[in-house]
């Protein structure tokens, strides 16, 4: 299973990289707004750090504009994956960009059949948003399980990139479902690494080490 960092914050990305579990990065307009930095400059800075796919999102609402934006984003760096919104226009752009050999990540996916259409259109990644479904009382992870099953049934090469990950349980269930990738905020990476019994164990070892005779 691969982990991407869901962030446009270079400092956060560096911390996650130093933890040794980063295979790529996903950004979106909200994450860029949070750091208050321009898209292209940020993507280039991330690309200089990370050896893996970096999702950069288009903001056009029509396929033609998405393709134009996507071509410009893809030209920035070979690691750029063009992020497109789900929908008829997004699918048209996915197909057009795939025909030119450009990798895409279809975002804002909320059902397994939406994911199926993304795979048919030639998306490299599909991003089911689990946390946002949980927010409205639907089980986000069920969409992931069903999407993985559908892709396996038909041998689609499209990868399931679990997004809107809010907690370690999401990561656990994404891994159990066989999702190819989870994009994880730094705070959740830290939660994944920690356990109160680990902290207690370290403290106990240090106390005992103080009692060990030193030559
Ligand atoms: O990768 C998508 C993610 O950034 C959205 O997360 O928490 O805003 O639903 P969230």
mmCIF file of C-alpha atoms and ligand atoms in Angstrom:
data_model
loop_
_atom_site.group_PDB
_atom_site.id
_atom_site.type_symbol
_atom_site.label_atom_id
_atom_site.label_comp_id
_atom_site.label_asym_id
_atom_site.label_seq_id
_atom_site.Cartn_x
_atom_site.Cartn_y
_atom_site.Cartn_z
ATOM 1 C CA UNK A 1 0.000 0.000 0.000
ATOM 2 C CA UNK A 2 1.275 3.455 -0.858
ATOM 3 C CA UNK A 3 0.824 6.598 1.227
ATOM 4 C CA UNK A 4 0.537 10.082 -0.187
ATOM 5 C CA UNK A 5 0.605 13.218 1.973
ATOM 6 C CA UNK A 6 -2.563 15.262 1.622
ATOM 7 C CA UNK A 7 -1.002 18.704 1.935
ATOM 8 C CA UNK A 8 0.336 21.730 0.068
ATOM 9 C CA UNK A 9 2.474 22.728 3.045
ATOM 10 C CA UNK A 10 6.170 22.125 2.332
ATOM 11 C CA UNK A 11 7.030 21.923 6.044
ATOM 12 C CA UNK A 12 4.364 19.242 6.591
ATOM 13 C CA UNK A 13 5.524 17.319 3.524
ATOM 14 C CA UNK A 14 9.129 17.380 4.793
ATOM 15 C CA UNK A 15 8.075 16.001 8.185
ATOM 16 C CA UNK A 16 6.132 13.165 6.537
ATOM 17 C CA UNK A 17 9.056 12.458 4.180
ATOM 18 C CA UNK A 18 11.437 12.223 7.120
ATOM 19 C CA UNK A 19 9.114 9.607 8.628
ATOM 20 C CA UNK A 20 9.891 7.469 5.577
ATOM 21 C CA UNK A 21 6.378 6.694 4.460
ATOM 22 C CA UNK A 22 5.660 9.110 1.608
ATOM 23 C CA UNK A 23 5.134 7.838 -1.922
ATOM 24 C CA UNK A 24 3.463 10.942 -3.340
ATOM 25 C CA UNK A 25 1.467 14.088 -2.576
ATOM 26 C CA UNK A 26 -2.068 15.304 -3.230
ATOM 27 C CA UNK A 27 -3.023 18.974 -3.268
ATOM 28 C CA UNK A 28 -6.290 20.782 -3.888
ATOM 29 C CA UNK A 29 -7.438 24.436 -3.986
ATOM 30 C CA UNK A 30 -8.461 24.341 -0.298
ATOM 31 C CA UNK A 31 -5.042 23.049 0.772
ATOM 32 C CA UNK A 32 -3.337 25.762 -1.336
ATOM 33 C CA UNK A 33 -5.584 28.430 0.172
ATOM 34 C CA UNK A 34 -4.569 27.186 3.627
ATOM 35 C CA UNK A 35 -0.881 27.865 2.909
ATOM 36 C CA UNK A 36 -1.625 30.967 0.814
ATOM 37 C CA UNK A 37 0.736 30.063 -2.018
ATOM 38 C CA UNK A 38 0.357 29.869 -5.831
ATOM 39 C CA UNK A 39 -0.284 26.491 -7.439
ATOM 40 C CA UNK A 40 2.617 26.195 -9.893
ATOM 41 C CA UNK A 41 5.326 27.440 -7.546
ATOM 42 C CA UNK A 42 4.101 25.042 -4.840
ATOM 43 C CA UNK A 43 3.930 22.054 -7.177
ATOM 44 C CA UNK A 44 7.479 22.682 -8.423
ATOM 45 C CA UNK A 45 8.771 22.940 -4.873
ATOM 46 C CA UNK A 46 7.043 19.678 -3.923
ATOM 47 C CA UNK A 47 8.368 17.989 -7.078
ATOM 48 C CA UNK A 48 11.925 18.869 -6.075
ATOM 49 C CA UNK A 49 11.416 16.982 -2.806
ATOM 50 C CA UNK A 50 9.190 14.016 -3.588
ATOM 51 C CA UNK A 51 9.941 11.076 -5.890
ATOM 52 C CA UNK A 52 6.371 10.151 -6.754
ATOM 53 C CA UNK A 53 3.021 11.312 -8.130
ATOM 54 C CA UNK A 54 1.951 14.850 -7.203
ATOM 55 C CA UNK A 55 -1.691 15.721 -7.828
ATOM 56 C CA UNK A 56 -2.386 19.269 -9.033
ATOM 57 C CA UNK A 57 -6.022 20.237 -9.494
ATOM 58 C CA UNK A 58 -7.729 21.998 -12.409
ATOM 59 C CA UNK A 59 -10.365 24.605 -11.599
ATOM 60 C CA UNK A 60 -12.146 24.832 -14.969
ATOM 61 C CA UNK A 61 -15.701 23.535 -15.035
ATOM 62 C CA UNK A 62 -15.729 22.612 -18.739
ATOM 63 C CA UNK A 63 -13.739 19.780 -20.319
ATOM 64 C CA UNK A 64 -11.980 22.029 -22.811
ATOM 65 C CA UNK A 65 -10.637 24.291 -20.058
ATOM 66 C CA UNK A 66 -9.676 21.286 -17.937
ATOM 67 C CA UNK A 67 -7.665 19.805 -20.804
ATOM 68 C CA UNK A 68 -5.899 23.124 -21.400
ATOM 69 C CA UNK A 69 -5.093 23.492 -17.699
ATOM 70 C CA UNK A 70 -4.145 19.831 -17.441
ATOM 71 C CA UNK A 71 -1.649 20.086 -20.293
ATOM 72 C CA UNK A 72 -0.010 23.107 -18.649
ATOM 73 C CA UNK A 73 0.145 21.369 -15.260
ATOM 74 C CA UNK A 74 1.535 18.147 -16.740
ATOM 75 C CA UNK A 75 4.238 20.169 -18.515
ATOM 76 C CA UNK A 76 5.478 21.461 -15.140
ATOM 77 C CA UNK A 77 7.089 18.196 -14.065
ATOM 78 C CA UNK A 78 6.928 14.498 -15.060
ATOM 79 C CA UNK A 79 5.539 13.614 -11.604
ATOM 80 C CA UNK A 80 2.456 15.802 -11.956
ATOM 81 C CA UNK A 81 -0.877 13.994 -12.005
ATOM 82 C CA UNK A 82 -3.737 16.160 -13.252
ATOM 83 C CA UNK A 83 -6.602 16.226 -10.767
ATOM 84 C CA UNK A 84 -10.041 16.602 -12.302
ATOM 85 C CA UNK A 85 -13.482 16.856 -10.734
ATOM 86 C CA UNK A 86 -15.934 13.955 -11.153
ATOM 87 C CA UNK A 87 -18.805 14.593 -13.572
ATOM 88 C CA UNK A 88 -19.507 14.531 -17.287
ATOM 89 C CA UNK A 89 -16.993 17.294 -18.039
ATOM 90 C CA UNK A 90 -14.353 15.728 -15.798
ATOM 91 C CA UNK A 91 -14.786 12.370 -17.542
ATOM 92 C CA UNK A 92 -14.462 13.983 -20.970
ATOM 93 C CA UNK A 93 -11.238 15.679 -19.864
ATOM 94 C CA UNK A 94 -9.971 12.426 -18.306
ATOM 95 C CA UNK A 95 -10.466 10.608 -21.576
ATOM 96 C CA UNK A 96 -8.837 13.371 -23.634
ATOM 97 C CA UNK A 97 -5.819 13.626 -21.322
ATOM 98 C CA UNK A 98 -5.449 9.829 -21.101
ATOM 99 C CA UNK A 99 -5.329 9.726 -24.923
ATOM 100 C CA UNK A 100 -2.331 12.067 -24.722
ATOM 101 C CA UNK A 101 -0.635 9.834 -22.145
ATOM 102 C CA UNK A 102 -1.271 12.215 -19.238
ATOM 103 C CA UNK A 103 -2.035 10.726 -15.832
ATOM 104 C CA UNK A 104 -5.188 11.890 -14.084
ATOM 105 C CA UNK A 105 -6.725 11.645 -10.628
ATOM 106 C CA UNK A 106 -10.503 12.047 -10.586
ATOM 107 C CA UNK A 107 -11.539 13.678 -7.344
ATOM 108 C CA UNK A 108 -14.786 14.197 -5.422
ATOM 109 C CA UNK A 109 -15.933 10.632 -6.042
ATOM 110 C CA UNK A 110 -18.774 9.528 -3.775
ATOM 111 C CA UNK A 111 -20.040 6.269 -5.295
ATOM 112 C CA UNK A 112 -18.555 3.056 -6.730
ATOM 113 C CA UNK A 113 -20.316 3.600 -10.052
ATOM 114 C CA UNK A 114 -18.762 7.047 -10.375
ATOM 115 C CA UNK A 115 -15.430 5.290 -9.798
ATOM 116 C CA UNK A 116 -16.288 2.712 -12.462
ATOM 117 C CA UNK A 117 -16.847 5.486 -15.011
ATOM 118 C CA UNK A 118 -13.474 7.034 -14.105
ATOM 119 C CA UNK A 119 -11.763 3.706 -14.768
ATOM 120 C CA UNK A 120 -13.583 3.367 -18.104
ATOM 121 C CA UNK A 121 -12.440 6.885 -19.069
ATOM 122 C CA UNK A 122 -8.810 5.947 -18.386
ATOM 123 C CA UNK A 123 -8.109 7.650 -15.050
ATOM 124 C CA UNK A 124 -4.826 6.674 -13.375
ATOM 125 C CA UNK A 125 -6.292 7.257 -9.907
ATOM 126 C CA UNK A 126 -9.788 7.635 -8.542
ATOM 127 C CA UNK A 127 -10.298 9.452 -5.235
ATOM 128 C CA UNK A 128 -13.232 8.306 -3.104
ATOM 129 C CA UNK A 129 -13.823 10.865 -0.310
ATOM 130 C CA UNK A 130 -14.563 8.707 2.723
ATOM 131 C CA UNK A 131 -14.664 11.351 5.476
ATOM 132 C CA UNK A 132 -17.184 13.526 3.676
ATOM 133 C CA UNK A 133 -19.554 10.562 3.239
ATOM 134 C CA UNK A 134 -19.167 9.696 6.927
ATOM 135 C CA UNK A 135 -20.043 13.351 7.668
ATOM 136 C CA UNK A 136 -23.496 12.875 6.142
ATOM 137 C CA UNK A 137 -24.154 9.527 7.826
ATOM 138 C CA UNK A 138 -23.102 7.207 4.991
ATOM 139 C CA UNK A 139 -20.312 4.671 5.424
ATOM 140 C CA UNK A 140 -17.503 6.058 3.269
ATOM 141 C CA UNK A 141 -15.395 2.931 3.517
ATOM 142 C CA UNK A 142 -18.139 0.769 1.987
ATOM 143 C CA UNK A 143 -17.655 2.777 -1.226
ATOM 144 C CA UNK A 144 -13.946 1.904 -1.121
ATOM 145 C CA UNK A 145 -14.614 -1.827 -0.588
ATOM 146 C CA UNK A 146 -17.084 -1.912 -3.485
ATOM 147 C CA UNK A 147 -14.789 0.089 -5.775
ATOM 148 C CA UNK A 148 -11.830 -2.213 -5.094
ATOM 149 C CA UNK A 149 -14.071 -5.248 -5.808
ATOM 150 C CA UNK A 150 -15.343 -3.761 -9.089
ATOM 151 C CA UNK A 151 -11.826 -2.877 -10.293
ATOM 152 C CA UNK A 152 -10.649 -6.418 -9.415
ATOM 153 C CA UNK A 153 -13.652 -8.004 -11.167
ATOM 154 C CA UNK A 154 -12.684 -6.381 -14.448
ATOM 155 C CA UNK A 155 -8.932 -5.965 -14.082
ATOM 156 C CA UNK A 156 -8.949 -2.164 -14.343
ATOM 157 C CA UNK A 157 -5.498 -0.591 -13.996
ATOM 158 C CA UNK A 158 -6.985 2.487 -12.261
ATOM 159 C CA UNK A 159 -5.821 2.767 -8.658
ATOM 160 C CA UNK A 160 -8.096 3.477 -5.712
ATOM 161 C CA UNK A 161 -6.673 6.499 -3.855
ATOM 162 C CA UNK A 162 -8.601 6.852 -0.609
ATOM 163 C CA UNK A 163 -9.065 10.554 0.200
ATOM 164 C CA UNK A 164 -10.748 12.692 2.853
ATOM 165 C CA UNK A 165 -8.970 10.496 5.391
ATOM 166 C CA UNK A 166 -9.636 11.822 8.872
ATOM 167 C CA UNK A 167 -8.314 9.206 11.313
ATOM 168 C CA UNK A 168 -6.217 6.018 11.694
ATOM 169 C CA UNK A 169 -9.314 3.792 11.425
ATOM 170 C CA UNK A 170 -9.841 5.089 7.884
ATOM 171 C CA UNK A 171 -6.281 4.024 7.030
ATOM 172 C CA UNK A 172 -6.753 0.595 8.636
ATOM 173 C CA UNK A 173 -9.972 -0.086 6.741
ATOM 174 C CA UNK A 174 -8.538 1.242 3.472
ATOM 175 C CA UNK A 175 -5.627 -1.203 3.860
ATOM 176 C CA UNK A 176 -7.961 -4.105 4.708
ATOM 177 C CA UNK A 177 -10.101 -3.262 1.667
ATOM 178 C CA UNK A 178 -7.024 -3.488 -0.565
ATOM 179 C CA UNK A 179 -7.028 0.160 -1.623
ATOM 180 C CA UNK A 180 -3.868 0.916 -3.570
ATOM 181 C CA UNK A 181 -3.179 4.295 -1.951
ATOM 182 C CA UNK A 182 -4.377 6.445 0.945
ATOM 183 C CA UNK A 183 -3.712 10.162 0.970
ATOM 184 C CA UNK A 184 -3.195 11.123 4.562
ATOM 185 C CA UNK A 185 -2.896 14.479 6.384
ATOM 186 C CA UNK A 186 0.247 14.889 8.497
ATOM 187 C CA UNK A 187 -1.775 14.863 11.738
ATOM 188 C CA UNK A 188 -3.102 11.393 10.887
ATOM 189 C CA UNK A 189 0.409 10.135 9.980
ATOM 190 C CA UNK A 190 1.488 11.146 13.476
ATOM 191 C CA UNK A 191 -1.528 9.427 15.047
ATOM 192 C CA UNK A 192 -0.698 6.273 13.085
ATOM 193 C CA UNK A 193 2.836 6.234 14.494
ATOM 194 C CA UNK A 194 1.824 6.718 18.106
ATOM 195 C CA UNK A 195 0.458 4.469 20.842
ATOM 196 C CA UNK A 196 0.222 5.181 24.587
ATOM 197 C CA UNK A 197 1.715 1.748 25.394
ATOM 198 C CA UNK A 198 4.718 2.575 23.195
ATOM 199 C CA UNK A 199 5.272 5.767 25.222
ATOM 200 C CA UNK A 200 4.903 3.900 28.527
ATOM 201 C CA UNK A 201 7.280 1.188 27.288
ATOM 202 C CA UNK A 202 9.960 3.720 26.286
ATOM 203 C CA UNK A 203 9.653 5.450 29.659
ATOM 204 C CA UNK A 204 10.001 2.128 31.515
ATOM 205 C CA UNK A 205 13.077 1.124 29.492
ATOM 206 C CA UNK A 206 14.695 4.488 30.247
ATOM 207 C CA UNK A 207 13.975 4.153 33.981
ATOM 208 C CA UNK A 208 15.467 0.638 33.980
ATOM 209 C CA UNK A 209 18.445 1.732 31.882
ATOM 210 C CA UNK A 210 19.303 4.245 34.592
ATOM 211 C CA UNK A 211 19.684 1.262 36.991
ATOM 212 C CA UNK A 212 22.001 -0.671 34.658
ATOM 213 C CA UNK A 213 25.647 -0.421 35.801
ATOM 214 C CA UNK A 214 27.696 1.574 33.287
ATOM 215 C CA UNK A 215 31.357 0.563 32.781
HETATM 216 O O1 LIG B 1 -7.805 14.588 -0.489
HETATM 217 C C1 LIG B 1 -9.005 15.253 -0.305
HETATM 218 C C2 LIG B 1 -9.042 15.876 1.026
HETATM 219 O O2 LIG B 1 -8.144 16.931 1.105
HETATM 220 C C3 LIG B 1 -10.391 16.315 1.457
HETATM 221 O O3 LIG B 1 -10.407 16.103 2.809
HETATM 222 O O4 LIG B 1 -11.109 16.416 5.113
HETATM 223 O O5 LIG B 1 -11.571 18.209 3.402
HETATM 224 O O6 LIG B 1 -12.829 16.069 3.362
HETATM 225 P P1 LIG B 1 -11.555 16.737 3.705
#
